[in-house]
Structures are given as structure tokens and as C-alpha cells.
């Protein structure tokens, strides 16, 4: 018998306990041993968790219990879980975590501490989708060329509503909060930070890149308007918040931002609260992993899959490799990203303006691929929407700064990146 202790018996923790009990027979058949939850930890003992396990409000009751074989960390946060996971590993206990923030900041320290002790984290990225296992094991014969992921269901739900139903950003954010998809303070989701933590985990497995969220480009969906949606439709694009990891020469781009992608691409068809990750390997080509990225049972499914792997004894190294991976690769600066761009700006509606805009862009080596002009309520002002050919991020930022200083340009310039 294998005994489990759960740090954090919230929605996911309660689902883990229930599934281990209700599906115990099939789980035991697959694992080869009976798996039971011995105890759990909560902050508020007076709240009913709907589970019949011993509960404590002291995490050390689990971490230091000699009878517990595997500690499941579902607390959230960074430093307190790090101290507890470290202690559990030092006590010789295997660990399963769903904590993406913990891994975004401390995955390499934990790998060092864990050594040969299993530390598994499938549920940390894309909920119930087994993308960690696919990247660590299923694609181990491949150099990974790129990863693109819809890894935040809240943003995908909001963008789907904006595109399919014409909803305004503020209205759909309020609805998402009422439905429980978005928090009262939605910044972590809509600002791209949640997706960035997941991207960093995948990038470590794919490339061995040790980066923190502060090291990469992170933008959200807050500035997307129906004008942008209409342009995207006109030119055959969908808008998604993507986490992107891409090998470019001896460097790796890591970035999270709203992205225009071709409507015919596989990932463009992923709508609502669903998540999806596409991975391109040099041998297998493109593969896609799709499913629910959050929710108690879906995330618990991934947690229990890790527990079963540990019980079977086939977990392997934490990040999927025992020595340096992709030696020589370095994280590229956000300024060195090369892609295509979409710009939206308001300009004087008079002759000669377009020539001024294109001339200014030309000073930075940027050329226009497609353009659309839309009227505004002010007859003297027009919206100018266009896409560019490939250029470097630093050049685009300099060009936008120069455009904003032109007398014919009014208000802020909106920009979105394009991935084909």
C-alpha cells in the first residue's frame, strides 16, 4: 500500500481524494499497488471539504509523517510551498505538484534537491492534458523546433466570445468573473502571467533553458478591440493568447502575447475554455495536445497519473534529462525576437498621410504587407490597420516610438504579433 498526504485540500485536492477512492480498483490495477490518502492539510479546518480523510492545518504533519510515501502539493504560491517540498524531498518522500508558479521560479533548485527522488508535475501545465509526459518521454527522439500553446482557458474563453459573438472586452471580462473563469483581480490570467509560468516549464524540458518570468516578454489581451477582431477576420487570422518557445539558430525565443495566427492552423480552432499545445519536433513534425486546462477532476487526473508513474517506478529525471540539454543554446532577448506585426493607429484622414507612415517605417527597415483603412466617428480621423513583413522587435519598438511623435498620428498605437 502507498500512502499519500495532500498539502492543500481545495477543489483539486478534494478531487484527488475522491478519485483515488471511487476509481481505486482501476488505479490499483494500473499502479500495481493500492493507493490511499492518509491525511491532508487545509488552512480552515471548519470548512467542509466533502472528503473523509484526516485533516490538519499544519503542513509539517504531512511532510514529517514517516508513514506517508508521496506528498501532493496543491497549495499555490511560491516560497512556502518551496520550503515544504524541499523538506519533503529531504525526508526521502516523492512529490507531485500542480504548482506552476513554484516551478517557474524554483524548478532547477528542486531538481538538484530531488536527485533520484521522484518529483512529478504533469498537472502544472495545461491541467488534464498530458503534455509534460509527451515532451519528456513521447518526443524524446526529437530536437524540439517550436512550441505554441493556448495555456489559459480564461483568455481563450474571452477571445472566443469577442470573435464569435462580437462581445466587448470589458463585458466579457465581467461575465468571465461571474462564471468563475476569471478572478476578482484577473491580472494574472489576462495579463499573460499564468501562461508564462507554464511556458517556462515546457521550455526547460524542451531546451534546458533556465529563465524566470522576468526574463521573457509577457503581454496580455487587455488592449484587444473589436477593430482588431474585424481586421483579423478580414485577413484570415484568429486571435489567441499564445505561449511561444521557438529555436532560432543558437538561441531560443520565449514569449507570451496575443497573437494573430492563420485560421486554418490546428490551434486556431481551439475555442472556449479549452487548452491546446502544438509541438514541432525535427523528426515527428507537428503534434497537438488538446483538452481541459483547469477544473478539479481534470487537474486531479494529471496528479494521479503522476502518482501512478511514481508507484510503477518509471518516472525518470525531473526535467527529462540527466546531463546538459541542447548545449550552447541561450535565451534571446525580447528585443531580438523576429516576427511579423499588426499595427492599429489613428491618423489624420487626408492625402499624404500613408506616405508619411510608410516612410517612417522604412527608416527602420520595415515594410507593409497588407493594409486596411476604417472611418471613425470623427470625419477628420481614420483608423489605419496594417501588417508588416518580418522584422526585429527592437526595430518595431523604435518605429512605434517614431510614429507616435508624428503630428498626423493621434493617441496610442496598438500592436500585435503575427505567427504563421
C-alpha positions as semicolon CSV with decimal commas, in nm:
position;residue;x (nm);y (nm);z (nm)
1;X;0,000;0,000;0,000
2;X;0,117;0,351;-0,088
3;X;0,010;0,635;0,140
4;X;-0,048;0,990;0,015
5;X;-0,051;1,321;0,201
6;X;-0,210;1,625;0,034
7;X;-0,095;1,980;0,104
8;X;-0,398;2,188;0,009
9;X;-0,732;2,006;0,004
10;X;-0,918;2,259;-0,211
11;X;-1,102;2,187;-0,536
12;X;-0,821;1,982;-0,689
13;X;-0,710;1,819;-0,364
14;X;-1,064;1,705;-0,285
15;X;-1,095;1,564;-0,639
16;X;-0,769;1,371;-0,594
17;X;-0,902;1,213;-0,273
18;X;-1,239;1,128;-0,427
19;X;-1,096;0,980;-0,747
20;X;-0,845;0,765;-0,555
21;X;-1,136;0,629;-0,354
22;X;-1,404;0,599;-0,625
23;X;-1,172;0,470;-0,900
24;X;-0,948;0,284;-0,659
25;X;-0,981;-0,056;-0,828
26;X;-0,871;0,055;-1,174
27;X;-0,596;0,275;-1,030
28;X;-0,464;-0,015;-0,823
29;X;-0,472;-0,241;-1,130
30;X;-0,266;0,010;-1,327
31;X;-0,026;0,101;-1,048
32;X;0,022;-0,248;-0,909
33;X;-0,041;-0,129;-0,552
34;X;-0,330;0,018;-0,358
35;X;-0,300;0,397;-0,320
36;X;-0,476;0,570;-0,031
37;X;-0,483;0,922;0,108
38;X;-0,373;0,914;0,470
39;X;-0,415;1,284;0,551
40;X;-0,448;1,633;0,413
41;X;-0,372;1,991;0,510
42;X;-0,607;2,290;0,490
43;X;-0,597;2,647;0,617
44;X;-0,950;2,643;0,755
45;X;-1,046;2,326;0,944
46;X;-1,406;2,440;0,993
47;X;-1,484;2,436;0,619
48;X;-1,638;2,115;0,485
49;X;-1,418;1,966;0,210
50;X;-1,653;1,681;0,122
51;X;-1,386;1,415;0,182
52;X;-1,345;1,152;0,451
53;X;-0,976;1,193;0,528
54;X;-0,790;1,317;0,833
55;X;-0,728;1,693;0,803
56;X;-0,476;1,917;0,975
57;X;-0,384;2,285;0,949
58;X;-0,013;2,214;0,996
59;X;0,175;2,117;0,675
60;X;0,453;1,955;0,877
61;X;0,203;1,690;0,992
62;X;0,221;1,559;0,633
63;X;0,578;1,645;0,539
64;X;0,727;1,482;0,851
65;X;0,491;1,182;0,874
66;X;0,711;0,870;0,832
67;X;0,415;0,668;0,701
68;X;0,349;0,899;0,404
69;X;0,525;0,792;0,085
70;X;0,417;1,065;-0,158
71;X;0,342;1,431;-0,080
72;X;0,100;1,603;-0,319
73;X;0,147;1,982;-0,314
74;X;-0,160;2,179;-0,426
75;X;-0,126;2,491;-0,213
76;X;-0,035;2,757;-0,467
77;X;0,214;3,034;-0,401
78;X;0,591;3,011;-0,427
79;X;0,810;3,036;-0,119
80;X;0,607;2,844;0,139
81;X;0,544;2,551;-0,099
82;X;0,914;2,557;-0,196
83;X;1,019;2,518;0,168
84;X;0,771;2,234;0,221
85;X;0,855;2,048;-0,100
86;X;1,225;2,083;-0,018
87;X;1,163;1,940;0,330
88;X;0,957;1,652;0,189
89;X;1,235;1,562;-0,056
90;X;1,497;1,586;0,219
91;X;1,280;1,343;0,418
92;X;1,301;1,100;0,127
93;X;0,940;1,143;0,014
94;X;0,836;1,156;-0,350
95;X;0,650;1,473;-0,451
96;X;0,375;1,551;-0,701
97;X;0,289;1,917;-0,757
98;X;0,046;2,115;-0,971
99;X;0,212;2,444;-0,874
100;X;0,323;2,624;-1,189
101;X;0,445;2,935;-1,003
102;X;0,667;2,724;-0,778
103;X;0,826;2,559;-1,082
104;X;0,855;2,883;-1,279
105;X;1,089;3,012;-1,009
106;X;1,245;2,705;-0,844
107;X;1,241;2,410;-1,089
108;X;1,620;2,385;-1,118
109;X;1,680;2,411;-0,743
110;X;1,419;2,142;-0,685
111;X;1,573;1,916;-0,948
112;X;1,906;1,947;-0,765
113;X;1,747;1,874;-0,427
114;X;1,541;1,584;-0,558
115;X;1,830;1,391;-0,712
116;X;1,692;1,042;-0,770
117;X;1,378;1,103;-0,564
118;X;1,074;1,141;-0,793
119;X;0,932;1,492;-0,833
120;X;0,648;1,499;-1,086
121;X;0,442;1,794;-1,213
122;X;0,216;1,696;-1,504
123;X;-0,076;1,895;-1,360
124;X;0,123;2,219;-1,350
125;X;0,081;2,284;-1,723
126;X;-0,243;2,267;-1,922
127;X;-0,440;2,087;-1,649
128;X;-0,556;1,746;-1,763
129;X;-0,359;1,742;-2,090
130;X;-0,057;1,506;-2,066
131;X;0,177;1,747;-2,245
132;X;0,460;1,716;-1,991
133;X;0,473;1,339;-2,045
134;X;0,460;1,386;-2,420
135;X;0,751;1,629;-2,415
136;X;0,963;1,441;-2,158
137;X;0,902;1,092;-2,295
138;X;0,699;1,064;-2,612
139;X;0,910;1,313;-2,809
140;X;1,247;1,225;-2,658
141;X;1,390;1,131;-3,001
142;X;1,334;1,484;-3,132
143;X;1,505;1,818;-3,128
144;X;1,215;2,050;-3,047
145;X;1,182;2,322;-3,311
146;X;0,895;2,512;-3,151
147;X;0,610;2,507;-2,901
148;X;0,290;2,710;-2,927
149;X;0,033;2,683;-2,653
150;X;-0,310;2,813;-2,558
151;X;-0,249;2,763;-2,187
152;X;-0,501;2,991;-2,020
153;X;-0,866;2,898;-2,054
154;X;-0,992;3,232;-1,922
155;X;-0,823;3,426;-2,202
156;X;-0,929;3,175;-2,465
157;X;-1,290;3,190;-2,348
158;X;-1,288;3,570;-2,362
159;X;-1,126;3,587;-2,706
160;X;-1,368;3,324;-2,841
161;X;-1,663;3,534;-2,725
162;X;-1,512;3,851;-2,871
163;X;-1,453;3,683;-3,208
164;X;-1,768;3,471;-3,240
165;X;-2,024;3,696;-3,071
166;X;-1,880;4,046;-3,107
167;X;-1,852;4,089;-2,730
168;X;-1,661;4,386;-2,589
169;X;-1,359;4,316;-2,369
170;X;-1,498;4,476;-2,051
171;X;-1,834;4,300;-2,084
172;X;-1,685;3,955;-2,140
173;X;-1,437;4,003;-1,854
174;X;-1,727;4,073;-1,618
175;X;-1,911;3,764;-1,747
176;X;-1,599;3,552;-1,702
177;X;-1,572;3,668;-1,341
178;X;-1,940;3,584;-1,277
179;X;-1,887;3,235;-1,425
180;X;-1,579;3,178;-1,209
181;X;-1,337;3,162;-1,502
182;X;-1,166;3,488;-1,403
183;X;-1,067;3,602;-1,053
184;X;-1,184;3,927;-0,893
185;X;-0,835;4,054;-0,983
186;X;-0,793;3,898;-1,329
187;X;-0,442;4,036;-1,398
188;X;-0,265;3,701;-1,352
189;X;-0,476;3,547;-1,629
190;X;-0,550;3,830;-1,875
191;X;-0,201;3,979;-1,833
192;X;-0,035;3,660;-1,958
193;X;0,148;3,574;-1,634
194;X;-0,025;3,240;-1,576
195;X;0,064;3,125;-1,928
196;X;0,424;3,243;-1,885
197;X;0,480;3,010;-1,589
198;X;0,362;2,714;-1,795
199;X;0,572;2,815;-2,094
200;X;0,887;2,831;-1,880
201;X;0,826;2,476;-1,757
202;X;0,786;2,344;-2,112
203;X;1,092;2,537;-2,231
204;X;1,306;2,377;-1,961
205;X;1,206;2,029;-2,078
206;X;1,250;2,114;-2,446
207;X;1,566;2,324;-2,435
208;X;1,716;2,322;-2,086
209;X;1,660;2,699;-2,063
210;X;1,676;2,830;-1,706
211;X;1,471;3,151;-1,722
212;X;1,239;3,331;-1,485
213;X;0,919;3,517;-1,580
214;X;1,103;3,848;-1,551
215;X;1,343;3,738;-1,827
216;X;1,087;3,695;-2,104
217;X;0,834;3,901;-2,299
218;X;0,489;3,883;-2,136
219;X;0,183;4,068;-2,263
220;X;-0,189;4,005;-2,219
221;X;-0,516;4,059;-2,403
222;X;-0,633;4,379;-2,230
223;X;-0,592;4,606;-2,534
224;X;-0,769;4,395;-2,796
225;X;-1,072;4,565;-2,953
226;X;-1,344;4,469;-3,199
227;X;-1,150;4,666;-3,462
228;X;-0,863;4,419;-3,424
229;X;-1,105;4,126;-3,439
230;X;-1,260;4,257;-3,761
231;X;-0,917;4,304;-3,921
232;X;-0,814;3,952;-3,823
233;X;-1,126;3,806;-3,986
234;X;-1,075;4,015;-4,298
235;X;-0,724;3,879;-4,349
236;X;-0,783;3,519;-4,243
237;X;-0,649;3,526;-3,885
238;X;-0,769;3,416;-3,544
239;X;-0,650;3,593;-3,227
240;X;-0,518;3,375;-2,945
241;X;-0,310;3,434;-2,634
242;X;-0,013;3,209;-2,707
243;X;0,288;3,097;-2,514
244;X;0,563;3,056;-2,775
245;X;0,900;2,883;-2,746
246;X;1,099;2,878;-3,067
247;X;1,454;2,773;-3,151
248;X;1,623;3,032;-3,373
249;X;1,984;2,945;-3,460
250;X;2,173;2,915;-3,131
251;X;1,902;3,096;-2,937
252;X;1,552;3,039;-2,803
253;X;1,266;3,289;-2,812
254;X;1,031;3,271;-2,513
255;X;0,728;3,495;-2,520
256;X;0,362;3,520;-2,420
257;X;0,130;3,760;-2,600
258;X;-0,188;3,797;-2,802
259;X;-0,112;3,658;-3,146
260;X;-0,273;3,658;-3,488
261;X;-0,249;3,310;-3,637
262;X;-0,389;3,171;-3,965
263;X;-0,747;3,046;-3,933
264;X;-0,654;2,714;-4,095
265;X;-0,391;2,626;-3,834
266;X;-0,485;2,348;-3,592
267;X;-0,450;2,558;-3,278
268;X;-0,669;2,837;-3,422
269;X;-0,969;2,604;-3,397
270;X;-0,940;2,565;-3,017
271;X;-1,222;2,767;-2,860
272;X;-1,378;2,835;-2,522
273;X;-1,203;2,737;-2,200
274;X;-1,008;2,456;-2,365
275;X;-0,628;2,445;-2,380
276;X;-0,403;2,314;-2,656
277;X;-0,031;2,286;-2,717
278;X;0,133;2,220;-3,053
279;X;0,490;2,094;-3,060
280;X;0,707;2,065;-3,369
281;X;0,986;1,806;-3,349
282;X;1,254;1,770;-3,612
283;X;1,159;1,405;-3,672
284;X;0,790;1,371;-3,589
285;X;0,675;1,706;-3,730
286;X;0,376;1,879;-3,568
287;X;0,176;1,715;-3,288
288;X;-0,106;1,874;-3,088
289;X;-0,234;1,806;-2,736
290;X;-0,586;1,925;-2,655
291;X;-0,815;1,918;-2,357
292;X;-0,937;2,091;-2,039
293;X;-0,668;2,309;-1,886
294;X;-0,830;2,353;-1,546
295;X;-1,100;2,215;-1,319
296;X;-1,090;1,983;-1,020
297;X;-1,128;1,645;-1,188
298;X;-0,920;1,726;-1,497
299;X;-0,625;1,852;-1,292
300;X;-0,664;1,570;-1,041
301;X;-0,646;1,324;-1,330
302;X;-0,297;1,454;-1,412
303;X;-0,194;1,447;-1,045
304;X;-0,297;1,084;-1,011
305;X;-0,122;0,990;-1,336
306;X;0,200;1,116;-1,176
307;X;0,130;0,920;-0,859
308;X;0,079;0,603;-1,064
309;X;0,406;0,667;-1,252
310;X;0,593;0,700;-0,923
311;X;0,440;0,381;-0,785
312;X;0,536;0,197;-1,105
313;X;0,891;0,331;-1,073
314;X;0,913;0,475;-1,425
315;X;0,931;0,846;-1,360
316;X;1,286;0,928;-1,483
317;X;1,471;1,259;-1,426
318;X;1,254;1,554;-1,321
319;X;1,311;1,766;-1,633
320;X;1,362;1,463;-1,858
321;X;1,740;1,466;-1,897
322;X;2,040;1,380;-1,679
323;X;2,304;1,595;-1,846
324;X;2,307;1,929;-2,023
325;X;2,045;1,953;-2,295
326;X;2,086;2,141;-2,625
327;X;2,427;2,274;-2,516
328;X;2,509;2,624;-2,638
329;X;2,150;2,745;-2,662
330;X;2,084;3,078;-2,495
331;X;1,771;3,275;-2,418
332;X;1,723;3,550;-2,673
333;X;1,643;3,899;-2,550
334;X;1,285;4,010;-2,622
335;X;1,441;4,281;-2,841
336;X;1,587;4,012;-3,068
337;X;1,254;3,844;-3,149
338;X;1,186;3,834;-3,523
339;X;0,826;3,804;-3,639
340;X;0,554;3,987;-3,831
341;X;0,343;4,260;-3,676
342;X;-0,004;4,410;-3,687
343;X;-0,041;4,781;-3,606
344;X;-0,352;4,988;-3,534
345;X;-0,327;5,365;-3,522
346;X;-0,549;5,670;-3,565
347;X;-0,433;5,922;-3,823
348;X;-0,546;6,237;-4,000
349;X;-0,781;6,140;-4,283
350;X;-0,611;6,333;-4,560
351;X;-0,384;6,274;-4,855
352;X;-0,017;6,213;-4,796
353;X;-0,057;6,054;-4,454
354;X;0,006;5,699;-4,573
355;X;0,325;5,813;-4,743
356;X;0,445;5,965;-4,415
357;X;0,367;5,642;-4,227
358;X;0,539;5,413;-4,479
359;X;0,838;5,646;-4,500
360;X;0,878;5,642;-4,122
361;X;0,859;5,264;-4,111
362;X;1,107;5,245;-4,397
363;X;1,361;5,432;-4,187
364;X;1,370;5,124;-3,964
365;X;1,372;4,872;-4,248
366;X;1,006;4,779;-4,202
367;X;0,776;4,721;-4,500
368;X;0,398;4,685;-4,508
369;X;0,240;4,355;-4,619
370;X;-0,134;4,439;-4,604
371;X;-0,337;4,745;-4,509
372;X;-0,694;4,847;-4,427
373;X;-0,838;5,191;-4,353
374;X;-1,155;5,235;-4,146
375;X;-1,354;5,552;-4,078
376;X;-1,419;5,677;-3,725
377;X;-1,699;5,888;-3,577
378;X;-1,470;6,185;-3,629
379;X;-1,468;6,252;-4,004
380;X;-1,120;6,403;-3,983
381;X;-0,966;6,090;-3,825
382;X;-0,928;5,742;-3,976
383;X;-0,814;5,412;-3,832
384;X;-0,518;5,270;-4,016
385;X;-0,463;4,895;-3,976
386;X;-0,177;4,709;-4,136
387;X;0,055;4,412;-4,114
388;X;0,429;4,413;-4,176
389;X;0,681;4,173;-4,318
390;X;0,923;4,011;-4,073
391;X;1,135;4,245;-3,866
392;X;1,316;4,257;-3,533
393;X;1,126;4,353;-3,217
394;X;1,371;4,632;-3,133
395;X;1,314;4,789;-3,477
396;X;0,938;4,771;-3,433
397;X;0,954;4,935;-3,089
398;X;1,173;5,215;-3,228
399;X;0,938;5,259;-3,524
400;X;0,634;5,283;-3,298
401;X;0,806;5,546;-3,088
402;X;0,883;5,745;-3,403
403;X;0,526;5,708;-3,536
404;X;0,378;5,828;-3,208
405;X;0,570;6,157;-3,244
406;X;0,422;6,235;-3,586
407;X;0,167;6,520;-3,596
408;X;-0,064;6,309;-3,817
409;X;-0,085;6,025;-3,560
410;X;-0,324;6,054;-3,265
411;X;-0,348;5,853;-2,943
412;X;-0,177;5,527;-2,858
413;X;-0,057;5,282;-3,121
414;X;-0,176;4,923;-3,072
415;X;0,048;4,637;-3,181
416;X;0,003;4,260;-3,205
417;X;0,245;3,997;-3,327
418;X;0,166;3,751;-3,609
419;X;0,280;3,389;-3,623
420;X;0,240;3,189;-3,945
